[in-house]
Amino acid sequence: MSGIEFILAGMLAAATPFLLAALGELVVERAGVLNLGLEGMMALGAAIGFIVVYEGGGHVAAFGAAGLAGVGLALVFGALAIGLQANQVAVGLAVGILGQGLSSLVGNSYESLTITGLPKLAFPVLSDLPVVGGLFTQDIIVWLSLIGTALIWAMFRYSRLGLILRAIGENPTAARAIGYRVTLLRLWAVVFGGAMAGFAGAYAATVYTPLWADGMIAGRGWIALALVVFGTWLTGRIFFGACLFGAVSLASLVAQTEGWPVPSQLLSSLPYIVAIVVLGIITSNKRLLKINGVASLGEPFGP
Amino acid sequence: MPAPLLSLRKMTKTYGQTVANSAIDLDVAPGSIHAILGENGAGKSTLMKLIYGVERPDAGEVLWNGAPIHLSSPAEARRLGIGMVFQHFSLFETLTVVENISLVVPGSKTDLATRIRALGQDFGLLVDPFAHVHALSVGERQRVEIIRCLLTEPRLLILDEPTSVLPPQAVGLLFDTLRRLRDGGVSILFISHKLDEIRALCDRATILRGGRVTGDVDPREHDAHDLARMMIGRDMPAPLHLDPMPPGELRLELMGLNHASDDPFGIGLAEVSLRLHAGEILGIAGISGNGQSELSRLISGETVLPHGRRDEIRMLDKPVGHLGPAARRAIGFAFVPEERLGRGAVPDMSLADNSLLTAHPLGLLKRGLIDRQAEASFTAACIADFDVRTTGPDAEAGSLSGGNLQKFIMGREISLHPRLLFVAQPTWGVDIGAATAIRQRLVQMRNAGVAVLVISEELEELFEICDRIQVLHKGALSPSLDPRSTRPEEIGRWMIGAAGVAA
């Protein structure tokens, strides 16, 4: 398998943890809330998901439990940041650290154990194509994530719910004045974001690399956060960004196996370097940010 | 009189120690236009928030068609048939007109667009349903707000200071629309502080002063003096009179200023030229959002031009386009911005510390450290000279009412003895007493030979104090107009961009 085939085959799976977490965060931020606790929510989802599979609960239960763990942390965040209108940055960081701590605690006795992942499902005909065939052989979660991406894109583009979320993110005061329950809607958005972060963590620990190691999320939550800005709060661009990061993280593996004379530490830090560079480029375009951005992002709102 | 649609009995609302509404009684008849008349701070907005369910009263009763009701949210008020058009619109700028409306009114977008067009035909409220709100003029946004209310088929429509954002011509159109609505059976609560508008439009007027009802009359049976007396407790102050003065030396010159706005929803400036001399007041008229904020940032130095274009702005015979605010102030410029809180003053800091912000060159610093005594005495002098009602120099700027804080900021800037003074929206949200005092000060400055530039939305104000008026529309400035020989309607034509063709 050539390097390019390897990257194409693995890109979507590598992108899925980023994508799931970033889609959840997209909904949260569109509603005007900044949840910086993503990394911790993913870590706890990963630990819980791994434990459920290891103890014989199967993948469905694992994703369910991981989603609930994410929702639990999201409710802590929501109670403080939305209910009590605390500073969202501070609460987000605190909940994130809490999630990471909890993941170390519950995962302590499972360190370095492994499980079996999920089988890959091939798309008939397309998966037999040369070079790009690998793209069409993916596990069920990848296929579901792609469907989820399309659904969220359609929600923001066509549905009333998408319109309402955009409205409360742009101007919560006006949204309340015309009769929307901003606090409740924001809380639901945060709960959704928490569940998606939990799923993202579960995918990373039970499907993508089916093993548990403390700290295995390794900054993917932060990259997912950056992806939302990177994608200027548009679903399609976030999907593209997630694929790019997936590909870049695989490229560093290819470079290592093919023995490029580059320090491996530098190669494995490639996704983070790309994140910084791309964010720098995107955020220098003020016009783009203002048109697609969320006007009330991170500002506490009380009735 | 028929049984009232809405009745308020003894409505009371206090915020901390301030009584915003005290035992207010109000009866709105079906199919009538009812005015709520009062100064800024008289309690009009609080009363409307109580009726629309945004705030809850401490005491009092609301009757709707004779039955007592409790309003706890705007959604509930809307279900009853109460609609509200806000002074600062509650529209979403990044959405289209039809998307904004579909947030409130059920139905598909194509269906709604047809209804929006039909309603526009019937009531003279024409607007493109698929335009983005950020691309609309203020008048069009107001139409969208009204359409959004009307599509919910309200029985009572509340309009909060609807004419404050409109040019004179559009006011007439709005009044026609409101009369048609009344004749169609909708009751209207019309909030205003403009006496002539109320006398032209309204069937009934309830007058508020200091949170209490001071009159409940038919405005057509009373002249402006009577209404003013009820509203401010005395006669309206006599208009100021400008003695002609030969203009002095050139103090401010803009030469063909072009500037693209940083804000994608903002308005760029196109070939803006003006000349301002010592001893005159030049007024910039126009509806907000036509480049006023861009222009004021360029003049104040908050937006800096590249070095090569420094000659496009000249103050006191020096090119200053490349200089920041401090350097411009150092040569004799002073500026009172439109936003008092956050730009003119820091809300959380004491008045004394706020003095320091711009008045530090007047000996308030000693070897780089703050001279607290000098700071306090400067502030106390400002408070006394400009009749600022406050507890003293230690009061937080944010605790002052709009009018008092404006008087303080004006005082601070005037104490700098500027040779060129620039004031944006000098009396916005200020009560009549304070507004009169501020205008008098501006005229005194002019008589003392200061060059004064005023940006204002209030045409009456500009007509009262200006030697010349120029109108800003879509980033372009009209030629200089003489208020003594120009009618307000002509200024109005420049405000909507209809005069350029004839000129």
mmCIF file of C-alpha atoms in Angstrom, chain B residues 19-353:
data_model
loop_
_atom_site.group_PDB
_atom_site.id
_atom_site.type_symbol
_atom_site.label_atom_id
_atom_site.label_comp_id
_atom_site.label_asym_id
_atom_site.label_seq_id
_atom_site.Cartn_x
_atom_site.Cartn_y
_atom_site.Cartn_z
ATOM 1 C CA VAL B 19 -39.157 54.168 41.727
ATOM 2 C CA ALA B 20 -39.521 53.767 37.971
ATOM 3 C CA ASN B 21 -43.315 53.495 37.981
ATOM 4 C CA SER B 22 -45.501 54.603 40.848
ATOM 5 C CA ALA B 23 -49.205 53.644 40.909
ATOM 6 C CA ILE B 24 -49.730 54.114 37.171
ATOM 7 C CA ASP B 25 -53.306 53.944 35.838
ATOM 8 C CA LEU B 26 -53.855 53.611 32.105
ATOM 9 C CA ASP B 27 -56.849 52.764 29.883
ATOM 10 C CA VAL B 28 -56.367 51.997 26.196
ATOM 11 C CA ALA B 29 -59.603 52.039 24.178
ATOM 12 C CA PRO B 30 -60.079 49.586 21.304
ATOM 13 C CA GLY B 31 -59.248 51.044 17.890
ATOM 14 C CA SER B 32 -57.419 54.089 19.202
ATOM 15 C CA ILE B 33 -53.919 55.532 19.064
ATOM 16 C CA HIS B 34 -52.880 56.233 22.613
ATOM 17 C CA ALA B 35 -49.741 58.205 23.385
ATOM 18 C CA ILE B 36 -47.442 57.721 26.335
ATOM 19 C CA LEU B 37 -45.674 61.033 26.607
ATOM 20 C CA GLY B 38 -42.738 61.701 28.862
ATOM 21 C CA GLU B 39 -39.111 62.690 29.087
ATOM 22 C CA ASN B 40 -36.198 60.285 29.129
ATOM 23 C CA GLY B 41 -36.280 58.669 32.545
ATOM 24 C CA ALA B 42 -39.972 59.373 33.141
ATOM 25 C CA GLY B 43 -40.736 55.640 33.249
ATOM 26 C CA LYS B 44 -42.141 55.061 29.738
ATOM 27 C CA SER B 45 -39.860 52.161 28.868
ATOM 28 C CA THR B 46 -40.404 50.452 32.212
ATOM 29 C CA LEU B 47 -44.153 50.677 31.757
ATOM 30 C CA MET B 48 -43.922 49.109 28.296
ATOM 31 C CA LYS B 49 -41.739 46.301 29.650
ATOM 32 C CA LEU B 50 -44.436 45.585 32.227
ATOM 33 C CA ILE B 51 -47.155 45.491 29.570
ATOM 34 C CA TYR B 52 -45.080 43.284 27.272
ATOM 35 C CA GLY B 53 -44.134 40.872 30.054
ATOM 36 C CA VAL B 54 -40.400 41.570 29.951
ATOM 37 C CA GLU B 55 -40.491 42.720 33.583
ATOM 38 C CA ARG B 56 -42.926 41.931 36.364
ATOM 39 C CA PRO B 57 -44.543 44.670 38.469
ATOM 40 C CA ASP B 58 -44.020 44.907 42.228
ATOM 41 C CA ALA B 59 -47.687 45.796 42.633
ATOM 42 C CA GLY B 60 -50.696 46.573 40.480
ATOM 43 C CA GLU B 61 -53.153 44.887 38.191
ATOM 44 C CA VAL B 62 -53.431 44.371 34.445
ATOM 45 C CA LEU B 63 -56.873 43.930 32.866
ATOM 46 C CA TRP B 64 -57.225 42.656 29.285
ATOM 47 C CA ASN B 65 -60.765 43.057 27.929
ATOM 48 C CA GLY B 66 -61.849 43.573 31.515
ATOM 49 C CA ALA B 67 -60.371 40.301 32.853
ATOM 50 C CA PRO B 68 -57.354 40.347 35.174
ATOM 51 C CA ILE B 69 -54.212 38.722 33.724
ATOM 52 C CA HIS B 70 -50.665 38.042 34.870
ATOM 53 C CA LEU B 71 -47.984 38.559 32.266
ATOM 54 C CA SER B 72 -44.791 36.671 32.964
ATOM 55 C CA SER B 73 -43.112 36.561 29.545
ATOM 56 C CA PRO B 74 -43.197 38.236 26.112
ATOM 57 C CA ALA B 75 -44.424 34.956 24.641
ATOM 58 C CA GLU B 76 -47.521 35.177 26.826
ATOM 59 C CA ALA B 77 -48.128 38.796 25.865
ATOM 60 C CA ARG B 78 -47.914 37.802 22.199
ATOM 61 C CA ARG B 79 -50.429 35.002 22.694
ATOM 62 C CA LEU B 80 -52.896 37.549 24.074
ATOM 63 C CA GLY B 81 -52.360 39.745 21.022
ATOM 64 C CA ILE B 82 -49.853 42.298 22.265
ATOM 65 C CA GLY B 83 -47.075 43.099 19.791
ATOM 66 C CA MET B 84 -44.131 45.415 20.311
ATOM 67 C CA VAL B 85 -41.827 47.314 17.965
ATOM 68 C CA PHE B 86 -38.645 48.079 19.846
ATOM 69 C CA GLN B 87 -36.673 51.304 19.642
ATOM 70 C CA HIS B 88 -33.463 49.347 19.195
ATOM 71 C CA PHE B 89 -34.756 46.706 16.862
ATOM 72 C CA SER B 90 -34.928 43.087 17.853
ATOM 73 C CA LEU B 91 -34.011 41.812 14.409
ATOM 74 C CA PHE B 92 -31.237 39.365 13.532
ATOM 75 C CA GLU B 93 -28.788 40.998 11.144
ATOM 76 C CA THR B 94 -27.312 37.852 9.619
ATOM 77 C CA LEU B 95 -30.727 36.462 8.669
ATOM 78 C CA THR B 96 -33.003 37.523 5.814
ATOM 79 C CA VAL B 97 -36.270 39.391 6.309
ATOM 80 C CA VAL B 98 -38.385 36.300 5.781
ATOM 81 C CA GLU B 99 -36.167 34.235 8.105
ATOM 82 C CA ASN B 100 -36.549 36.876 10.796
ATOM 83 C CA ILE B 101 -40.288 36.799 10.390
ATOM 84 C CA SER B 102 -40.506 33.014 10.295
ATOM 85 C CA LEU B 103 -38.990 32.974 13.789
ATOM 86 C CA VAL B 104 -42.249 34.454 15.022
ATOM 87 C CA VAL B 105 -44.859 33.492 12.448
ATOM 88 C CA PRO B 106 -45.409 29.877 11.375
ATOM 89 C CA GLY B 107 -45.484 29.042 7.667
ATOM 90 C CA SER B 108 -43.196 28.193 4.765
ATOM 91 C CA LYS B 109 -40.825 30.846 3.453
ATOM 92 C CA THR B 110 -42.543 31.236 0.072
ATOM 93 C CA ASP B 111 -45.908 31.491 1.765
ATOM 94 C CA LEU B 112 -44.606 34.094 4.214
ATOM 95 C CA ALA B 113 -42.934 36.073 1.445
ATOM 96 C CA THR B 114 -46.293 36.385 -0.339
ATOM 97 C CA ARG B 115 -47.969 37.549 2.856
ATOM 98 C CA ILE B 116 -45.152 40.046 3.529
ATOM 99 C CA ARG B 117 -45.612 41.534 0.059
ATOM 100 C CA ALA B 118 -49.404 41.671 0.414
ATOM 101 C CA LEU B 119 -49.177 43.372 3.789
ATOM 102 C CA GLY B 120 -46.635 45.789 2.360
ATOM 103 C CA GLN B 121 -49.124 46.754 -0.360
ATOM 104 C CA ASP B 122 -51.996 47.220 2.078
ATOM 105 C CA PHE B 123 -50.171 49.294 4.655
ATOM 106 C CA GLY B 124 -47.397 51.001 2.707
ATOM 107 C CA LEU B 125 -44.700 48.799 4.248
ATOM 108 C CA LEU B 126 -42.728 47.721 1.179
ATOM 109 C CA VAL B 127 -39.624 45.618 1.777
ATOM 110 C CA ASP B 128 -37.842 42.805 -0.092
ATOM 111 C CA PRO B 129 -38.574 39.573 1.847
ATOM 112 C CA PHE B 130 -35.302 37.959 0.764
ATOM 113 C CA ALA B 131 -32.952 40.835 1.621
ATOM 114 C CA HIS B 132 -30.527 40.373 4.505
ATOM 115 C CA VAL B 133 -31.402 42.633 7.417
ATOM 116 C CA HIS B 134 -27.878 44.048 7.709
ATOM 117 C CA ALA B 135 -28.281 45.485 4.205
ATOM 118 C CA LEU B 136 -31.485 47.386 5.053
ATOM 119 C CA SER B 137 -31.824 51.024 6.044
ATOM 120 C CA VAL B 138 -33.131 51.886 9.481
ATOM 121 C CA GLY B 139 -36.533 52.796 8.061
ATOM 122 C CA GLU B 140 -36.768 49.456 6.270
ATOM 123 C CA ARG B 141 -35.808 47.611 9.442
ATOM 124 C CA GLN B 142 -38.619 49.366 11.237
ATOM 125 C CA ARG B 143 -41.010 48.201 8.525
ATOM 126 C CA VAL B 144 -39.801 44.634 9.015
ATOM 127 C CA GLU B 145 -40.457 44.906 12.752
ATOM 128 C CA ILE B 146 -43.943 46.258 12.151
ATOM 129 C CA ILE B 147 -44.724 43.578 9.550
ATOM 130 C CA ARG B 148 -43.485 40.903 11.943
ATOM 131 C CA CYS B 149 -45.858 42.220 14.590
ATOM 132 C CA LEU B 150 -48.787 42.557 12.194
ATOM 133 C CA LEU B 151 -48.487 38.990 10.923
ATOM 134 C CA THR B 152 -49.204 37.783 14.452
ATOM 135 C CA GLU B 153 -52.506 39.692 14.158
ATOM 136 C CA PRO B 154 -52.149 41.760 17.319
ATOM 137 C CA ARG B 155 -54.977 43.580 19.055
ATOM 138 C CA LEU B 156 -52.526 46.036 20.609
ATOM 139 C CA LEU B 157 -49.331 47.288 18.996
ATOM 140 C CA ILE B 158 -46.707 49.051 21.102
ATOM 141 C CA LEU B 159 -44.261 51.359 19.321
ATOM 142 C CA ASP B 160 -41.316 52.649 21.368
ATOM 143 C CA GLU B 161 -40.101 56.027 20.041
ATOM 144 C CA PRO B 162 -40.650 54.896 16.446
ATOM 145 C CA THR B 163 -39.926 58.254 14.841
ATOM 146 C CA SER B 164 -36.547 58.830 16.480
ATOM 147 C CA VAL B 165 -34.870 56.823 13.709
ATOM 148 C CA LEU B 166 -36.790 58.226 10.732
ATOM 149 C CA PRO B 167 -36.241 61.189 8.400
ATOM 150 C CA PRO B 168 -39.137 63.716 8.335
ATOM 151 C CA GLN B 169 -40.688 62.282 5.136
ATOM 152 C CA ALA B 170 -40.791 58.742 6.512
ATOM 153 C CA VAL B 171 -42.578 59.958 9.647
ATOM 154 C CA GLY B 172 -45.569 60.956 7.519
ATOM 155 C CA LEU B 173 -45.634 57.528 5.876
ATOM 156 C CA LEU B 174 -45.459 55.789 9.244
ATOM 157 C CA PHE B 175 -48.366 57.883 10.542
ATOM 158 C CA ASP B 176 -50.470 56.939 7.508
ATOM 159 C CA THR B 177 -49.731 53.287 8.188
ATOM 160 C CA LEU B 178 -50.656 53.618 11.860
ATOM 161 C CA ARG B 179 -53.946 55.380 11.037
ATOM 162 C CA ARG B 180 -54.835 52.628 8.594
ATOM 163 C CA LEU B 181 -54.094 50.035 11.257
ATOM 164 C CA ARG B 182 -56.263 51.848 13.781
ATOM 165 C CA ASP B 183 -59.103 52.015 11.307
ATOM 166 C CA GLY B 184 -58.645 48.258 10.858
ATOM 167 C CA GLY B 185 -59.323 47.774 14.577
ATOM 168 C CA VAL B 186 -55.838 47.613 16.103
ATOM 169 C CA SER B 187 -55.111 49.695 19.182
ATOM 170 C CA ILE B 188 -51.747 51.403 19.249
ATOM 171 C CA LEU B 189 -49.623 52.553 22.171
ATOM 172 C CA PHE B 190 -47.327 55.238 20.815
ATOM 173 C CA ILE B 191 -44.412 56.197 23.018
ATOM 174 C CA SER B 192 -42.772 59.527 22.335
ATOM 175 C CA HIS B 193 -41.407 62.727 23.765
ATOM 176 C CA LYS B 194 -42.240 64.784 20.671
ATOM 177 C CA LEU B 195 -45.263 66.974 21.334
ATOM 178 C CA ASP B 196 -46.193 67.894 17.776
ATOM 179 C CA GLU B 197 -46.200 64.249 16.657
ATOM 180 C CA ILE B 198 -48.545 63.290 19.435
ATOM 181 C CA ARG B 199 -50.870 66.160 18.654
ATOM 182 C CA ALA B 200 -50.924 65.160 14.983
ATOM 183 C CA LEU B 201 -51.522 61.455 15.480
ATOM 184 C CA CYS B 202 -52.983 60.423 18.802
ATOM 185 C CA ASP B 203 -56.535 60.174 20.116
ATOM 186 C CA ARG B 204 -55.521 60.111 23.734
ATOM 187 C CA ALA B 205 -52.354 60.857 25.678
ATOM 188 C CA THR B 206 -51.157 59.748 29.097
ATOM 189 C CA ILE B 207 -48.320 61.896 30.355
ATOM 190 C CA LEU B 208 -45.666 60.588 32.738
ATOM 191 C CA ARG B 209 -43.193 62.540 34.828
ATOM 192 C CA GLY B 210 -40.861 61.018 37.410
ATOM 193 C CA GLY B 211 -42.675 57.672 37.249
ATOM 194 C CA ARG B 212 -46.137 59.150 37.913
ATOM 195 C CA VAL B 213 -49.087 60.029 35.725
ATOM 196 C CA THR B 214 -49.307 63.820 35.434
ATOM 197 C CA GLY B 215 -52.029 64.003 32.823
ATOM 198 C CA ASP B 216 -54.527 61.950 30.833
ATOM 199 C CA VAL B 217 -55.896 64.127 28.059
ATOM 200 C CA ASP B 218 -57.032 64.415 24.463
ATOM 201 C CA PRO B 219 -53.870 65.918 22.944
ATOM 202 C CA ARG B 220 -55.795 67.703 20.172
ATOM 203 C CA GLU B 221 -57.538 69.840 22.809
ATOM 204 C CA HIS B 222 -54.303 71.060 24.359
ATOM 205 C CA ASP B 223 -51.532 73.125 22.898
ATOM 206 C CA ALA B 224 -47.848 72.277 23.110
ATOM 207 C CA HIS B 225 -47.396 74.533 26.150
ATOM 208 C CA ASP B 226 -49.934 72.622 28.206
ATOM 209 C CA LEU B 227 -48.467 69.269 27.232
ATOM 210 C CA ALA B 228 -44.924 70.454 27.952
ATOM 211 C CA ARG B 229 -45.984 71.710 31.355
ATOM 212 C CA MET B 230 -47.414 68.295 32.197
ATOM 213 C CA MET B 231 -44.343 66.553 30.828
ATOM 214 C CA ILE B 232 -41.498 68.582 32.348
ATOM 215 C CA GLY B 233 -43.346 70.537 35.037
ATOM 216 C CA ARG B 234 -42.649 73.937 33.487
ATOM 217 C CA ASP B 235 -42.629 75.627 30.093
ATOM 218 C CA MET B 236 -40.334 74.405 27.351
ATOM 219 C CA PRO B 237 -37.086 76.370 27.360
ATOM 220 C CA ALA B 238 -36.984 79.078 24.717
ATOM 221 C CA PRO B 239 -34.912 78.174 21.674
ATOM 222 C CA LEU B 240 -31.375 79.501 21.566
ATOM 223 C CA HIS B 241 -30.443 82.335 19.322
ATOM 224 C CA LEU B 242 -27.184 82.526 17.399
ATOM 225 C CA ASP B 243 -25.739 85.999 16.911
ATOM 226 C CA PRO B 244 -24.049 86.226 13.542
ATOM 227 C CA MET B 245 -20.276 86.118 13.814
ATOM 228 C CA PRO B 246 -17.673 86.419 11.103
ATOM 229 C CA PRO B 247 -15.981 83.023 10.797
ATOM 230 C CA GLY B 248 -12.396 82.923 12.029
ATOM 231 C CA GLU B 249 -9.429 80.872 10.929
ATOM 232 C CA LEU B 250 -9.743 77.353 9.521
ATOM 233 C CA ARG B 251 -9.553 74.813 12.358
ATOM 234 C CA LEU B 252 -10.572 71.506 10.752
ATOM 235 C CA GLU B 253 -10.404 70.408 7.161
ATOM 236 C CA LEU B 254 -11.242 67.066 5.578
ATOM 237 C CA MET B 255 -10.103 66.755 1.983
ATOM 238 C CA GLY B 256 -11.771 64.111 -0.138
ATOM 239 C CA LEU B 257 -11.633 61.486 2.569
ATOM 240 C CA ASN B 258 -12.268 57.940 1.339
ATOM 241 C CA HIS B 259 -12.350 55.106 3.816
ATOM 242 C CA ALA B 260 -13.623 51.547 3.612
ATOM 243 C CA SER B 261 -15.257 50.413 6.834
ATOM 244 C CA ASP B 262 -13.624 47.574 8.819
ATOM 245 C CA ASP B 263 -17.091 46.369 9.687
ATOM 246 C CA PRO B 264 -18.587 44.346 6.810
ATOM 247 C CA PHE B 265 -22.014 45.715 7.777
ATOM 248 C CA GLY B 266 -20.639 49.262 8.059
ATOM 249 C CA ILE B 267 -20.657 52.091 5.551
ATOM 250 C CA GLY B 268 -17.486 53.364 3.918
ATOM 251 C CA LEU B 269 -16.851 57.065 3.413
ATOM 252 C CA ALA B 270 -16.718 58.474 -0.110
ATOM 253 C CA GLU B 271 -14.995 61.787 -0.896
ATOM 254 C CA VAL B 272 -15.945 63.442 2.387
ATOM 255 C CA SER B 273 -14.843 67.073 2.462
ATOM 256 C CA LEU B 274 -15.626 69.714 5.045
ATOM 257 C CA ARG B 275 -14.150 72.943 6.423
ATOM 258 C CA LEU B 276 -14.793 74.206 9.936
ATOM 259 C CA HIS B 277 -13.723 77.617 11.182
ATOM 260 C CA ALA B 278 -13.173 79.169 14.581
ATOM 261 C CA GLY B 279 -16.390 80.584 16.037
ATOM 262 C CA GLU B 280 -18.847 78.427 14.146
ATOM 263 C CA ILE B 281 -20.873 75.291 14.774
ATOM 264 C CA LEU B 282 -21.078 72.838 11.911
ATOM 265 C CA GLY B 283 -23.744 70.153 12.240
ATOM 266 C CA ILE B 284 -23.606 66.758 10.542
ATOM 267 C CA ALA B 285 -27.175 65.577 10.070
ATOM 268 C CA GLY B 286 -28.292 62.151 8.881
ATOM 269 C CA ILE B 287 -29.727 58.884 10.064
ATOM 270 C CA SER B 288 -27.339 56.769 12.140
ATOM 271 C CA GLY B 289 -25.592 54.044 10.208
ATOM 272 C CA ASN B 290 -24.750 56.225 7.206
ATOM 273 C CA GLY B 291 -21.068 56.481 8.073
ATOM 274 C CA GLN B 292 -21.317 58.532 11.275
ATOM 275 C CA SER B 293 -19.310 56.107 13.381
ATOM 276 C CA GLU B 294 -16.638 55.722 10.676
ATOM 277 C CA LEU B 295 -16.386 59.503 10.305
ATOM 278 C CA SER B 296 -16.164 60.109 14.034
ATOM 279 C CA ARG B 297 -13.413 57.517 14.447
ATOM 280 C CA LEU B 298 -11.411 59.134 11.680
ATOM 281 C CA ILE B 299 -11.746 62.598 13.194
ATOM 282 C CA SER B 300 -11.050 61.452 16.766
ATOM 283 C CA GLY B 301 -7.951 59.516 15.709
ATOM 284 C CA GLU B 302 -9.270 56.099 16.761
ATOM 285 C CA THR B 303 -8.830 55.150 13.096
ATOM 286 C CA VAL B 304 -5.436 56.275 11.832
ATOM 287 C CA LEU B 305 -4.587 56.904 8.170
ATOM 288 C CA PRO B 306 -1.286 55.826 6.633
ATOM 289 C CA HIS B 307 1.494 58.404 6.738
ATOM 290 C CA GLY B 308 1.171 59.197 3.036
ATOM 291 C CA ARG B 309 -2.457 60.280 3.464
ATOM 292 C CA ARG B 310 -1.887 62.444 6.545
ATOM 293 C CA ASP B 311 -2.920 65.612 4.657
ATOM 294 C CA GLU B 312 -6.484 64.374 4.169
ATOM 295 C CA ILE B 313 -7.293 65.450 7.735
ATOM 296 C CA ARG B 314 -5.928 68.806 8.915
ATOM 297 C CA MET B 315 -6.511 70.280 12.352
ATOM 298 C CA LEU B 316 -5.335 73.768 13.327
ATOM 299 C CA ASP B 317 -3.297 73.929 10.154
ATOM 300 C CA LYS B 318 -1.405 70.696 10.776
ATOM 301 C CA PRO B 319 -1.758 67.390 8.939
ATOM 302 C CA VAL B 320 -3.031 64.912 11.556
ATOM 303 C CA GLY B 321 -4.365 61.955 9.546
ATOM 304 C CA HIS B 322 -1.488 59.749 10.732
ATOM 305 C CA LEU B 323 -1.724 60.801 14.398
ATOM 306 C CA GLY B 324 -3.529 58.923 17.180
ATOM 307 C CA PRO B 325 -6.068 60.457 19.588
ATOM 308 C CA ALA B 326 -3.513 61.627 22.172
ATOM 309 C CA ALA B 327 -1.411 63.493 19.606
ATOM 310 C CA ARG B 328 -4.506 65.213 18.207
ATOM 311 C CA ARG B 329 -5.658 66.206 21.675
ATOM 312 C CA ALA B 330 -2.198 67.632 22.384
ATOM 313 C CA ILE B 331 -2.678 70.288 19.686
ATOM 314 C CA GLY B 332 -6.045 71.474 20.999
ATOM 315 C CA PHE B 333 -8.677 68.916 19.953
ATOM 316 C CA ALA B 334 -11.329 67.505 22.278
ATOM 317 C CA PHE B 335 -13.936 64.851 21.603
ATOM 318 C CA VAL B 336 -17.174 63.670 23.230
ATOM 319 C CA PRO B 337 -18.113 60.314 21.673
ATOM 320 C CA GLU B 338 -21.588 58.987 21.099
ATOM 321 C CA GLU B 339 -21.319 56.106 23.589
ATOM 322 C CA ARG B 340 -20.982 57.560 27.035
ATOM 323 C CA LEU B 341 -20.348 54.258 28.794
ATOM 324 C CA GLY B 342 -17.233 52.505 27.591
ATOM 325 C CA ARG B 343 -15.961 55.174 25.206
ATOM 326 C CA GLY B 344 -16.627 58.559 26.815
ATOM 327 C CA ALA B 345 -16.205 57.235 30.338
ATOM 328 C CA VAL B 346 -15.270 53.982 32.054
ATOM 329 C CA PRO B 347 -18.433 52.859 33.899
ATOM 330 C CA ASP B 348 -16.687 51.062 36.784
ATOM 331 C CA MET B 349 -14.274 53.892 37.554
ATOM 332 C CA SER B 350 -14.966 56.919 39.746
ATOM 333 C CA LEU B 351 -15.621 60.288 38.149
ATOM 334 C CA ALA B 352 -12.258 61.441 39.503
ATOM 335 C CA ASP B 353 -10.436 58.631 37.689
#
